[in-house]
Structure formats: C-alpha cells, structure tokens
Coordinates of C-alpha atoms and ligand atoms in Angstrom, one line a residue:
M1 CA 4.4 -26.5 16.6
L2 CA 0.6 -27.4 17.2
Q3 CA 0.3 -31.1 18.6
E4 CA -0.1 -33.4 15.9
S5 CA -3.7 -33.6 16.9
A6 CA -4.5 -30.3 15.8
L7 CA -2.6 -30.6 12.6
S8 CA -4.8 -33.4 11.7
D9 CA -8.0 -32.2 12.4
L10 CA -6.6 -29.3 9.8
R11 CA -5.5 -31.6 7.3
R12 CA -9.2 -32.8 7.4
L13 CA -10.7 -29.4 6.8
V14 CA -8.7 -28.0 3.8
G15 CA -6.8 -31.7 2.4
Q16 CA -3.5 -32.6 3.4
A17 CA -1.7 -31.3 0.7
N18 CA -2.9 -27.6 1.8
V19 CA -1.3 -27.3 5.8
L20 CA 1.7 -26.2 5.4
T21 CA 4.5 -26.7 8.3
S22 CA 8.2 -27.0 6.5
P23 CA 10.5 -24.4 7.6
S24 CA 10.7 -22.6 4.3
D25 CA 6.7 -22.9 4.3
L26 CA 6.8 -21.4 7.5
E27 CA 9.3 -18.6 6.6
A28 CA 7.9 -18.1 3.6
Y29 CA 4.1 -17.6 4.6
G30 CA 4.8 -16.4 8.2
R31 CA 5.7 -12.6 7.0
D32 CA 5.1 -9.2 5.1
W33 CA 7.8 -7.3 2.3
T34 CA 9.2 -6.3 6.0
R35 CA 11.6 -7.7 7.1
V36 CA 12.1 -6.6 11.0
H37 CA 10.6 -9.0 13.2
Q38 CA 11.0 -12.8 12.5
A39 CA 8.6 -15.2 11.5
K40 CA 7.5 -17.6 13.5
P41 CA 3.9 -19.5 13.1
S42 CA 3.2 -22.6 13.5
V43 CA 1.5 -24.0 10.6
I44 CA -0.3 -22.3 7.3
V45 CA -3.1 -23.2 6.3
L46 CA -4.6 -22.9 2.5
P47 CA -8.2 -23.1 2.4
A48 CA -9.7 -23.2 -0.6
S49 CA -13.5 -22.4 -0.2
T50 CA -15.1 -19.5 1.9
A51 CA -16.5 -22.8 3.5
E52 CA -13.1 -24.3 4.3
V53 CA -11.9 -20.4 5.5
A54 CA -15.4 -20.6 8.0
A55 CA -14.4 -23.9 9.3
V56 CA -10.7 -23.2 10.0
V57 CA -11.8 -20.1 11.7
A58 CA -14.5 -21.8 13.8
Y59 CA -11.9 -24.7 14.3
C60 CA -9.2 -22.4 15.7
Q61 CA -11.9 -20.3 17.6
A62 CA -12.6 -23.6 19.1
K63 CA -9.1 -24.3 20.2
Q64 CA -8.3 -20.4 21.1
L65 CA -5.4 -20.6 17.8
P66 CA -4.7 -17.1 17.3
I67 CA -4.8 -16.9 13.4
V68 CA -3.0 -14.2 11.0
P69 CA -5.5 -14.0 7.4
S70 CA -2.0 -13.7 4.9
G71 CA -3.0 -12.6 1.4
G72 CA 0.1 -11.3 -0.8
R73 CA 2.5 -11.0 1.7
T74 CA 3.9 -7.5 0.1
G75 CA 2.5 -5.5 3.2
L76 CA 4.7 -2.5 4.6
A77 CA 3.6 -2.4 7.6
G78 CA 4.4 -5.9 9.6
A79 CA 0.9 -6.8 9.6
A80 CA 0.9 -10.3 8.1
V81 CA 3.9 -11.2 10.4
A82 CA 3.3 -14.0 12.4
T83 CA 5.5 -13.9 15.0
N84 CA 4.1 -16.0 18.1
G85 CA 3.4 -19.0 16.7
E86 CA 0.3 -18.4 15.1
V87 CA -1.9 -20.4 12.5
V88 CA -1.4 -18.3 9.1
L89 CA -4.5 -18.5 6.8
S90 CA -3.5 -18.4 3.1
L91 CA -6.1 -16.7 0.6
S92 CA -3.5 -17.9 -2.0
R93 CA -6.0 -20.5 -3.7
M94 CA -8.8 -18.9 -3.7
T95 CA -8.0 -17.0 -6.9
K96 CA -11.5 -17.3 -9.1
I97 CA -13.4 -14.8 -11.0
E98 CA -17.1 -15.1 -10.8
E99 CA -19.1 -13.0 -12.9
L100 CA -17.5 -9.9 -14.5
D101 CA -20.8 -7.7 -15.2
E102 CA -19.9 -5.7 -18.1
V103 CA -23.3 -3.7 -18.2
G104 CA -23.4 -2.7 -14.4
Q105 CA -19.1 -2.7 -14.9
T106 CA -18.6 -5.1 -12.1
I107 CA -15.9 -7.8 -11.0
R108 CA -16.5 -10.5 -8.8
V109 CA -14.0 -12.5 -7.2
E110 CA -12.8 -14.4 -4.6
A111 CA -10.3 -12.8 -2.1
G112 CA -6.7 -14.3 -3.5
I113 CA -7.0 -13.2 -7.0
T114 CA -3.9 -10.5 -7.5
T115 CA -4.4 -7.4 -8.8
Q116 CA -2.9 -7.9 -11.8
Q117 CA -5.3 -10.8 -12.7
V118 CA -8.6 -8.2 -11.6
Q119 CA -6.7 -5.5 -14.5
E120 CA -6.2 -7.8 -16.5
A121 CA -9.6 -9.6 -16.7
A122 CA -10.9 -6.3 -16.9
K123 CA -9.0 -4.8 -20.0
Q124 CA -10.1 -8.0 -21.8
V125 CA -13.7 -7.0 -21.5
G126 CA -12.6 -3.1 -22.5
L127 CA -12.7 -2.0 -19.4
F128 CA -10.6 -0.6 -16.1
F129 CA -9.1 -1.7 -12.7
P130 CA -8.0 1.5 -11.2
L131 CA -6.4 0.1 -8.5
D132 CA -2.5 0.4 -9.3
L133 CA 0.5 -0.1 -7.8
A134 CA 4.2 -1.6 -8.3
A135 CA 3.3 -5.0 -6.1
K136 CA 0.4 -5.4 -8.5
G137 CA 1.9 -9.0 -9.5
S138 CA 1.9 -10.3 -6.2
C139 CA -0.5 -8.4 -3.7
Q140 CA -4.3 -9.4 -3.6
I141 CA -7.8 -7.8 -3.6
G142 CA -7.9 -9.2 0.1
G143 CA -4.6 -7.5 1.0
N144 CA -5.5 -4.6 -1.0
I145 CA -9.1 -4.2 0.8
A146 CA -7.0 -5.4 4.3
T147 CA -5.0 -2.6 3.6
N148 CA -6.9 0.4 1.7
A149 CA -4.3 0.0 -0.5
G150 CA -3.7 3.8 -1.8
G151 CA -1.5 3.1 -5.2
V152 CA -0.4 5.7 -8.5
K153 CA -3.7 6.5 -9.4
F154 CA -5.5 7.4 -6.4
I155 CA -5.4 10.8 -7.7
R156 CA -8.3 10.0 -10.2
F157 CA -9.9 7.2 -9.1
G158 CA -9.2 7.2 -5.4
G159 CA -7.6 4.3 -3.2
M160 CA -9.7 0.7 -2.7
R161 CA -12.0 1.8 -0.5
E162 CA -13.4 3.6 -3.3
Q163 CA -13.6 0.3 -5.7
V164 CA -15.2 -1.9 -3.2
L165 CA -19.3 -2.3 -3.7
G166 CA -19.4 -5.7 -1.4
I167 CA -17.7 -7.9 0.1
E168 CA -17.9 -11.2 2.0
V169 CA -15.9 -11.5 5.4
V170 CA -16.1 -14.6 7.6
L171 CA -16.2 -13.1 11.0
P172 CA -13.3 -14.4 13.6
S173 CA -16.7 -16.7 15.4
G174 CA -16.9 -18.2 12.0
E175 CA -19.9 -16.7 11.3
V176 CA -19.9 -15.8 6.9
L177 CA -21.5 -12.2 6.8
D178 CA -22.2 -11.5 3.7
M179 CA -22.3 -7.9 2.4
N180 CA -21.6 -9.3 -1.2
T181 CA -24.3 -7.4 -2.8
G182 CA -23.0 -5.4 -5.2
L183 CA -26.0 -2.9 -4.7
R184 CA -24.4 1.0 -6.1
K185 CA -27.1 2.7 -3.5
N186 CA -27.9 1.2 -0.2
N187 CA -29.1 2.6 3.2
T188 CA -30.0 0.8 5.1
G189 CA -28.5 1.5 8.7
Y190 CA -24.7 1.2 8.7
D191 CA -22.4 0.6 6.3
L192 CA -20.2 -2.0 8.4
R193 CA -18.2 -3.3 5.0
Q194 CA -16.8 -0.3 5.5
L195 CA -15.7 -1.4 9.0
F196 CA -13.3 -4.2 7.4
I197 CA -11.9 -2.2 4.6
G198 CA -8.3 -1.1 6.3
S199 CA -9.1 -3.5 9.3
E200 CA -5.7 -5.0 8.7
G201 CA -7.2 -8.8 9.1
T202 CA -7.7 -8.1 12.5
L203 CA -11.6 -7.9 12.3
G204 CA -12.6 -10.6 9.9
I205 CA -11.2 -12.5 7.1
V206 CA -12.3 -10.9 3.5
T207 CA -13.4 -14.2 1.3
R208 CA -14.9 -12.8 -1.8
A209 CA -15.2 -9.0 -3.3
T210 CA -17.6 -7.5 -5.8
L211 CA -15.1 -4.1 -7.2
R212 CA -16.2 -1.3 -9.6
L213 CA -14.9 -1.2 -13.3
T214 CA -14.2 2.2 -15.2
P215 CA -14.5 2.5 -18.8
P216 CA -10.9 2.9 -19.9
P217 CA -9.1 6.2 -19.4
R218 CA -8.2 7.6 -22.6
N219 CA -4.4 7.5 -23.6
M220 CA -2.3 8.2 -21.1
Q221 CA 0.3 10.5 -21.8
V222 CA 3.6 11.1 -19.5
S223 CA 6.3 12.9 -18.6
V224 CA 9.0 13.5 -16.0
L225 CA 10.1 17.0 -14.9
A226 CA 13.0 17.8 -13.4
V227 CA 11.8 20.8 -11.0
P228 CA 14.4 23.1 -8.8
S229 CA 12.3 22.7 -5.4
F230 CA 9.6 21.5 -3.6
E231 CA 7.5 24.7 -3.8
S232 CA 8.2 24.6 -7.2
I233 CA 5.7 21.1 -7.4
L234 CA 3.2 22.1 -4.9
Q235 CA 2.5 25.3 -7.7
I236 CA 3.0 22.1 -10.7
L237 CA 0.0 20.6 -9.0
S238 CA -1.6 24.0 -8.9
V239 CA -1.0 24.7 -12.2
C240 CA -2.4 21.1 -13.2
G241 CA -5.8 21.4 -11.0
K242 CA -6.6 25.3 -12.6
A243 CA -6.0 23.9 -16.4
G244 CA -8.6 21.2 -15.8
V245 CA -6.4 18.7 -17.2
Q246 CA -7.8 14.6 -16.3
L247 CA -4.3 14.4 -13.9
T248 CA -4.1 10.0 -13.8
A249 CA -1.2 10.5 -11.8
F250 CA 1.7 13.0 -9.7
E251 CA 4.3 11.4 -8.2
F252 CA 7.8 12.9 -7.1
F253 CA 11.1 12.1 -6.4
T254 CA 14.2 13.5 -5.1
R255 CA 17.5 13.1 -6.4
A256 CA 18.9 10.6 -4.2
A257 CA 15.9 8.3 -5.0
H258 CA 16.6 8.8 -9.2
E259 CA 20.3 7.6 -8.3
I260 CA 19.6 4.8 -6.3
V261 CA 17.1 4.0 -8.8
L262 CA 20.2 4.5 -12.1
Q263 CA 22.1 2.2 -9.9
H264 CA 20.0 -0.7 -9.3
A265 CA 17.5 -1.3 -11.8
L266 CA 18.3 -3.2 -14.8
G267 CA 18.4 -0.8 -17.5
A268 CA 17.1 2.3 -15.7
R269 CA 18.7 5.5 -17.7
S270 CA 18.0 9.3 -16.6
P271 CA 16.5 11.2 -19.2
F272 CA 18.5 14.2 -18.5
A273 CA 21.5 15.4 -19.1
D274 CA 22.0 17.5 -15.4
K275 CA 20.6 17.0 -12.5
S276 CA 17.9 18.0 -10.5
P277 CA 16.8 18.2 -6.9
Y278 CA 13.2 16.9 -7.6
Y279 CA 11.8 15.1 -10.7
V280 CA 8.0 15.1 -11.1
L281 CA 6.3 12.2 -12.9
L282 CA 3.0 13.6 -14.2
E283 CA 0.9 11.5 -16.6
V284 CA -2.5 13.1 -17.9
E285 CA -5.3 11.6 -19.8
E286 CA -4.9 12.9 -23.7
G287 CA -8.3 14.9 -24.7
A288 CA -11.0 13.5 -26.5
G289 CA -10.6 12.9 -30.3
G290 CA -6.5 12.2 -29.1
I291 CA -5.8 16.0 -28.9
D292 CA -2.3 16.2 -26.4
V293 CA -2.9 18.0 -23.6
M294 CA 0.7 16.9 -22.3
Q295 CA 2.4 19.8 -24.9
P296 CA 0.3 22.8 -23.6
L297 CA 0.6 21.7 -20.1
L298 CA 4.1 21.6 -20.2
E299 CA 4.4 25.4 -22.0
Q300 CA 2.2 27.0 -19.4
I301 CA 4.8 24.8 -16.9
F302 CA 7.8 26.1 -18.4
A303 CA 6.6 30.0 -18.7
A304 CA 5.9 30.2 -15.2
D305 CA 9.6 29.3 -14.5
L306 CA 8.4 26.3 -12.7
I307 CA 10.9 23.6 -14.3
S308 CA 13.8 23.1 -15.3
D309 CA 13.8 19.9 -17.9
A310 CA 10.7 18.1 -19.2
V311 CA 10.8 14.7 -21.2
V312 CA 7.4 13.4 -22.6
A313 CA 6.9 9.9 -23.7
T314 CA 6.8 9.3 -27.4
S315 CA 6.5 5.6 -27.6
S316 CA 5.2 2.7 -25.3
A317 CA 8.8 2.0 -23.9
Q318 CA 9.5 5.3 -23.3
F319 CA 6.1 5.4 -21.4
K320 CA 7.3 2.4 -19.4
E321 CA 10.9 3.7 -18.9
L322 CA 10.0 6.9 -17.6
W323 CA 6.7 4.7 -15.1
G324 CA 10.5 2.3 -14.6
L325 CA 12.2 5.4 -12.7
R326 CA 9.2 6.0 -9.9
E327 CA 8.0 2.3 -9.5
N328 CA 11.6 1.1 -9.3
I329 CA 12.3 3.4 -6.3
T330 CA 11.3 0.2 -4.1
E331 CA 13.2 -2.3 -4.7
S332 CA 16.0 -0.5 -5.3
L333 CA 15.9 0.9 -1.9
S334 CA 16.0 -2.8 -0.1
K335 CA 19.2 -3.5 -2.4
H336 CA 20.9 -0.1 -1.1
G337 CA 21.3 -0.1 2.7
H338 CA 19.6 -1.0 5.8
I339 CA 15.8 1.0 5.2
R340 CA 12.9 2.6 7.9
K341 CA 10.2 3.2 5.9
N342 CA 7.6 5.6 6.5
D343 CA 4.9 6.6 4.8
I344 CA 2.6 10.1 5.7
S345 CA -0.4 12.1 4.6
L346 CA -1.1 16.0 4.8
A347 CA -3.8 18.0 3.9
I348 CA -2.1 19.9 0.6
G349 CA -2.1 23.1 1.7
Q350 CA 0.0 22.4 4.7
L351 CA 2.6 20.4 2.5
A352 CA 5.0 23.4 2.1
A353 CA 5.2 24.5 6.1
F354 CA 5.7 20.9 6.2
T355 CA 8.3 20.0 3.9
A356 CA 10.1 23.0 4.8
E357 CA 10.4 21.8 8.5
L358 CA 11.4 18.2 7.1
E359 CA 14.4 19.9 5.3
L360 CA 15.7 20.5 8.3
E361 CA 15.8 16.6 9.4
V362 CA 17.0 15.9 6.4
A363 CA 19.8 18.6 6.2
A364 CA 20.5 17.6 10.5
A365 CA 20.7 13.6 9.6
P366 CA 24.0 12.0 10.1
K367 CA 26.1 11.4 6.8
D368 CA 25.3 7.5 7.6
I369 CA 21.5 8.0 7.3
Q370 CA 20.2 9.0 3.6
L371 CA 16.5 10.6 3.9
V372 CA 15.0 9.3 0.6
L373 CA 11.6 10.8 -0.1
F374 CA 9.2 10.1 -2.6
G375 CA 5.6 9.4 -2.9
H376 CA 2.2 10.2 -4.3
I377 CA 2.6 14.0 -4.1
G378 CA -0.3 15.1 -5.1
D379 CA -2.1 12.8 -2.3
G380 CA -0.4 14.6 0.3
N381 CA 1.1 11.2 0.7
L382 CA 4.8 11.6 1.0
H383 CA 7.1 8.1 1.6
I384 CA 10.1 8.4 3.6
N385 CA 13.0 6.3 3.8
Y386 CA 15.7 6.0 6.3
V387 CA 18.8 4.2 4.6
G388 CA 21.3 3.3 6.5
L389 CA 24.8 3.6 4.4
N390 CA 26.7 1.5 6.7
K391 CA 27.1 -1.5 5.4
A392 CA 28.8 -2.7 9.1
E393 CA 26.4 -1.4 11.0
S394 CA 23.8 -4.1 12.1
F395 CA 19.8 -3.2 11.3
A396 CA 19.0 -3.0 15.0
D397 CA 21.8 -0.9 15.5
F398 CA 20.6 1.3 12.7
N399 CA 17.1 1.2 13.2
A400 CA 17.3 2.2 16.5
R401 CA 18.9 5.2 15.6
A402 CA 16.6 6.2 12.7
R403 CA 13.7 6.0 14.6
L404 CA 15.0 9.0 16.7
I405 CA 14.7 10.9 13.3
E406 CA 11.6 9.7 13.0
L407 CA 10.1 10.8 16.0
R408 CA 11.2 14.0 15.9
I409 CA 9.4 13.8 12.5
F410 CA 6.0 12.0 13.6
E411 CA 6.2 15.5 16.6
R412 CA 6.2 18.1 13.6
L413 CA 3.9 16.1 11.5
A414 CA 1.4 15.8 14.7
R415 CA 1.5 19.6 14.8
Y416 CA -0.1 19.8 11.4
K417 CA -2.5 17.2 12.4
G418 CA -1.2 14.5 9.9
S419 CA -1.2 10.8 9.5
I420 CA 1.3 8.5 10.2
S421 CA 0.4 6.3 7.8
A422 CA -1.5 7.4 4.4
E423 CA -1.6 3.6 2.9
H424 CA 0.8 1.3 4.5
G425 CA -1.5 0.9 7.5
I426 CA -0.4 0.2 11.5
G427 CA 0.6 -3.5 11.4
L428 CA 3.4 -4.1 14.2
L429 CA 5.7 -1.0 12.7
K430 CA 3.8 1.5 13.5
K431 CA 1.3 0.7 16.8
K432 CA 3.6 2.2 19.2
D433 CA 3.0 5.4 17.1
L434 CA -1.0 5.2 16.3
H435 CA -1.4 8.4 19.0
F436 CA 0.4 10.3 16.9
S437 CA -2.4 10.5 14.6
R438 CA -5.8 9.1 16.0
S439 CA -6.9 10.7 20.0
E440 CA -7.5 8.6 22.8
P441 CA -10.8 8.2 22.2
E442 CA -11.1 7.3 18.9
V443 CA -8.4 4.3 19.6
T444 CA -11.1 3.5 22.8
L445 CA -13.9 3.0 20.4
M446 CA -11.7 1.2 18.1
R447 CA -10.5 -1.0 20.7
Q448 CA -14.4 -2.1 21.4
I449 CA -14.8 -2.8 18.1
K450 CA -12.0 -5.1 17.7
Q451 CA -13.9 -6.4 21.0
L452 CA -17.0 -6.7 19.7
L453 CA -16.1 -8.8 17.0
D454 CA -13.0 -10.9 18.5
P455 CA -13.7 -11.1 22.1
A456 CA -11.4 -13.8 22.5
N457 CA -8.8 -12.1 20.7
L458 CA -7.5 -14.7 18.0
L459 CA -7.8 -12.3 14.7
N460 CA -3.8 -11.1 13.9
P461 CA -3.7 -10.1 17.8
G462 CA -0.8 -7.8 18.4
K463 CA -1.2 -5.3 15.0
I464 CA -2.5 -2.1 15.0
F465 CA -3.3 -1.4 18.9
P466 CA -0.3 0.1 21.1
Ligands
FAD1 P1 -0.4 -8.9 2.7 O1 1.0 -8.3 2.8 O2 -0.3 -10.5 3.1 O3 -1.3 -8.8 4.6 C1 -1.4 -7.2 4.6 C2 -2.7 -6.6 5.8 O4 -4.0 -7.4 5.1 C3 -2.4 -7.7 6.5 O5 -2.9 -7.6 7.8 C4 -2.5 -8.9 6.6 O6 -3.5 -10.1 7.9 C5 -4.0 -8.6 5.7 N1 -4.9 -9.5 5.1 C6 -4.1 -9.8 3.5 N2 -5.3 -10.7 3.0 C7 -6.9 -10.6 4.0 C8 -7.9 -10.9 3.7 N3 -8.1 -11.9 2.5 N4 -8.7 -11.2 4.5 C9 -8.2 -9.7 5.2 N5 -7.0 -9.7 6.0 C10 -6.2 -10.4 5.1 N6 0.7 -0.2 -0.7 C11 0.3 1.2 -1.3 O7 -0.8 1.1 -0.8 N7 0.2 2.2 -2.3 C12 1.4 1.4 -2.8 O8 1.7 2.0 -3.9 C13 2.1 0.5 -3.2 N8 3.3 0.1 -3.5 C14 4.1 -1.0 -3.2 C15 5.3 -1.3 -4.3 C16 5.9 -2.4 -3.8 C17 7.3 -2.8 -4.3 C18 5.6 -3.1 -2.5 C19 6.5 -4.1 -1.9 C20 4.2 -3.0 -1.8 C21 3.9 -1.5 -1.6 N9 2.6 -1.5 -0.9 C22 2.0 0.0 -1.5 C23 2.1 -2.1 0.1 C24 1.2 -3.6 -0.3 O9 1.7 -4.0 -1.6 C25 0.0 -3.4 -0.1 O10 -0.4 -3.2 1.4 C26 -0.9 -4.2 -0.2 O11 -2.4 -3.8 -0.5 C27 -0.7 -5.3 0.4 O12 -1.5 -6.8 0.0 P2 -1.0 -8.3 0.4 O13 -2.3 -9.0 -0.9 O14 0.6 -8.4 -0.4 O15 -1.4 -8.0 1.5
MLT2 C1 4.9 3.3 -3.2 O1 4.3 4.1 -3.8 O2 6.3 3.1 -4.3 C2 4.9 2.3 -2.1 O3 3.9 2.9 -1.2 C3 6.2 1.8 -1.5 C4 7.0 2.1 -1.3 O4 6.6 2.8 0.0 O5 7.8 2.1 -1.0
ZN3 ZN1 2.5 4.5 -2.1

C-alpha cells in the first residue's frame, strides 16, 4: 500500500474517483488473463488524457514508484500483472475516436478504446479495421500495440505493427513523444515507432494511435475441413496459395481441441458425423461480382485427396457457428483443466519436420497431461496448450510437470530457429526462455535500449528480461 500522501497526490492528478484501492479493484486491474502470478498492486490510477498520464508518470519517476501499464487485461503472457506493489496505470478512460479520415482511410484514437469499437467505427463508414481476435471486445488498441497482436486475419492483413501509422507515447521520464503524424511515407532517420510496438509496456505508455483502415473485403466464405494428417494441412495451404484465392484466414485445430469446444461452448456442435484428427478453418474472399471461389477450391482439395469431409457456411448463422468452433477454443480450454500455454512459430517450410517431432511429445506425454494444438497455421503459428486433466492435482504441481515437456519442445524448436512467442509476448511467463529465440547480443542490445529510456527501471519492471 502506498503512503497516504502519495495517494492524495495521485488523486490530485487524476481526480478522487480515479484512484482505486479496494481489494477487488486491486485484484481485477492488477492482472491479465493468466492466472499464474498473484496480483499485488498498491493502487490503480485511471487518467483521462495524455497530460494526466504524463503527470502520473512524472510523479512516479520523482518518487521512484514502479508502474504497470494496463489495457484490456486479456494478455496471455503475464505482462500486465502487477506482482510487487506497483502503480497500475489503466488506459480504460481514454476511449475517444478523435478523427476518422475516410479519404486517407485512417482513424486516430485514444489508446484505451477496444479493438471492437475501432472495427465498428470503420464499418459505419464502409471501411474495415483488420486486426481481429477473440478478445476484441475487451482488449484495447494500446494493448494490441504493446503486444504487437497477431490474430486470425494476419495471413491477409498482417498484425498490429502493419496497422499502425502513428503513435503518441509517454516516456518513463514523463515526456510526451508525438510520433502520431499518420504519414504513410516518412524516411527521416530511425523509425522510433517500431521500438514501442511489441515492447510490452516496458519502454513507454501508448496514449494515442493513428491506424490504417482498408476497404472492406468482399463477402467472405468460410469452410471447415476434416483433414486426416498434419501433412495434408500443409498441402491444402499450398493448393490455396497456388490457386490465387484471397485467403483471409487459415486456422487449424486438432480433434482434442474440437471435442473440448463441443463439451464447454454453449450451443457448439460438430458439423461432421465422423471424427477427424485435424480440422482446418478456411476463409476466402468471394470473387469479383460475387463469384463463388470456395466451391472450385474445395473440389481441387478433394480431388487431391487431402480431406475426408468439408462443410461450407451457407448462412450468416452458420458462418458464426463455424467460426465459433475455432474462436471458442481458448475459453473452453480454461474450463477444461489446468492450462499452460505455448505460442510458437516456425518458418512454414519447417512446419512439417517440426510437427513430426512434436507428435512424438504429444504421444509421450503423461496420460493426465493432454497436449492440445490449434492456431494460425497459415502464418506458421502454433498454439500448444498443456491441459492438466487431474483435477485433484494442484496447479503448481501440474505446471512443474508441463514445464518439463515444454522445455523439451523449446529445445527442439530452437534447432529449427523458431520463436517461443509468435504473438502473445514474453511478459513474466516466458522471460526465462528468451534465450531460445534471441541471441545474447540481441538481448544485450534490448537491455541497453531499456536502460537508455528507463534508467531507473520503473516501467513494467521484471517483464521480458530474465
Ligand atoms: P493487456 O493484457 O492489458 O496488456 C498487455 C501488455 O501491454 C502488458 O505488457 C501491458 O503493460 C501493455 N499495455 C497495455 N496497454 C498499454 C498501453 N496503452 N501502453 C503501453 N503498454 C500497454 N493475442 C493475439 O496476438 N492473437 C490472438 O488471436 C489472440 N486471441 C486471444 C483470445 C482470447 C480469448 C484471449 C483472452 C486473448 C487473446 N490474445 C490474442 C491475447 C491478447 O488479447 C492480446 O495480447 C492483446 O493485444 C492484449 O491487449 P490488452 O489491451 O488486453 O492488453
Ligand atoms: C488464439 O489464437 O485463439 C489466441 O492466441 C488465444 C490462445 O492462444 O489461447
Ligand atoms: Zn492466436
């Protein structure tokens, strides 16, 4: 708990009602979606403007108080968890849309707005904001930028980095860095914006952003395919690539993931009579003039003997239902047992060899730890979830056993030069494993950048670096 004098100083900066100290607020704002570390912040501060963020940060700098920037708290790496009496600085009151430029196709927003609100604002004027993830109703643009979120449309539009034209950042000193010009072209020295994208709140607090919008894709057609082998998934991806169709999503999940969704997600039902080891969710844009590109594509895939069955959505209700089979995996897993999550990526060309090795680990895992695979396979991004089925076992005991399997998988991954985090980030959960994907010189350089911007180590301390 902070001293009463510090609390009254913070109340003076952001208003009495915007400094929270009740145990339920400390618990709710002090953590993200993970449940591994205990939340122990000392206070929650909710500024309403960049000037207030800067004042709070400058105050914390003067008093040497550590800060955890907080967005929608949907993060999956423990990066927004305050474990050590930090000041949690939440952007939740900064939700304004400041400008929507229909000609330039950009939107300027405050960083606390949710991803879904930006999607809806774009839609209202006939444009499209492409970052899409199941957490869109809660996660914030500032959080998306700080994690460089990926999501289910990455294959077509890229991740958050690709959508950001400009940002405004409050530095650990309290100085405001305005890189929010929204210019599409600007070669005037180093592109400093990129440093903050994916920096997990360790280098600055994002307060505003100008984002790129796109014309809306044509109608999207979605299909779920029953696939007999992992190799066939990759061959389907290859067929799609050569067919010249406009893929907007290429996701996969295993039978285990599918069955867990059927068990826990309200109203979920399998579109297939028979079970299949793998499923692919394929989304394509309709051809110009409403031409059906899905049907000929599926015929080609059937002809190549790559699937045992397929279902195509013929109504918007079915479209949602099929997407639900993929988007409900995370929530369903969390209801199924203890969970440890991996979020790895490989060059697409390495996937076949790596997954052959991964299958060995899946088969060798203890009976009460199920390895459930799903993810953005079209981007080379696999989510491996370790599910502890023994309800009597403590989370700590399960987690320690799952860690041993994880370490073996990370060692295999490092040999393929894969990444231990494709999109969720390092946070607290993966900092011991940074060396699997980053060389010593890289980590040293990252530490030097952190030291330069935040010499007192006050902004999100203890995150990313081992
Ligand atoms: P938080 O969890 O609040 O914070 C995440 C990190 O960002 C922390 O380090 C925090 O300190 C920092 N931060 C937050 N706001 C700011 C700011 N304004 N300035 C500086 N730092 C800040 N992720 C994907 O990439 N792809 C997915 O498909 C995906 N699907 C998901 C599905 C579900 C059901 C859930 C629960 C999560 C999913 N995620 C996914 C993870 C998560 O939603 C993303 O990482 C998201 O970008 C986090 O945003 P947030 O606002 O919730 O950030
Ligand atoms: C997803 O792709 O569904 C997300 O990244 C969440 C997760 O990995 O559970
Ligand atoms: Zn994901």
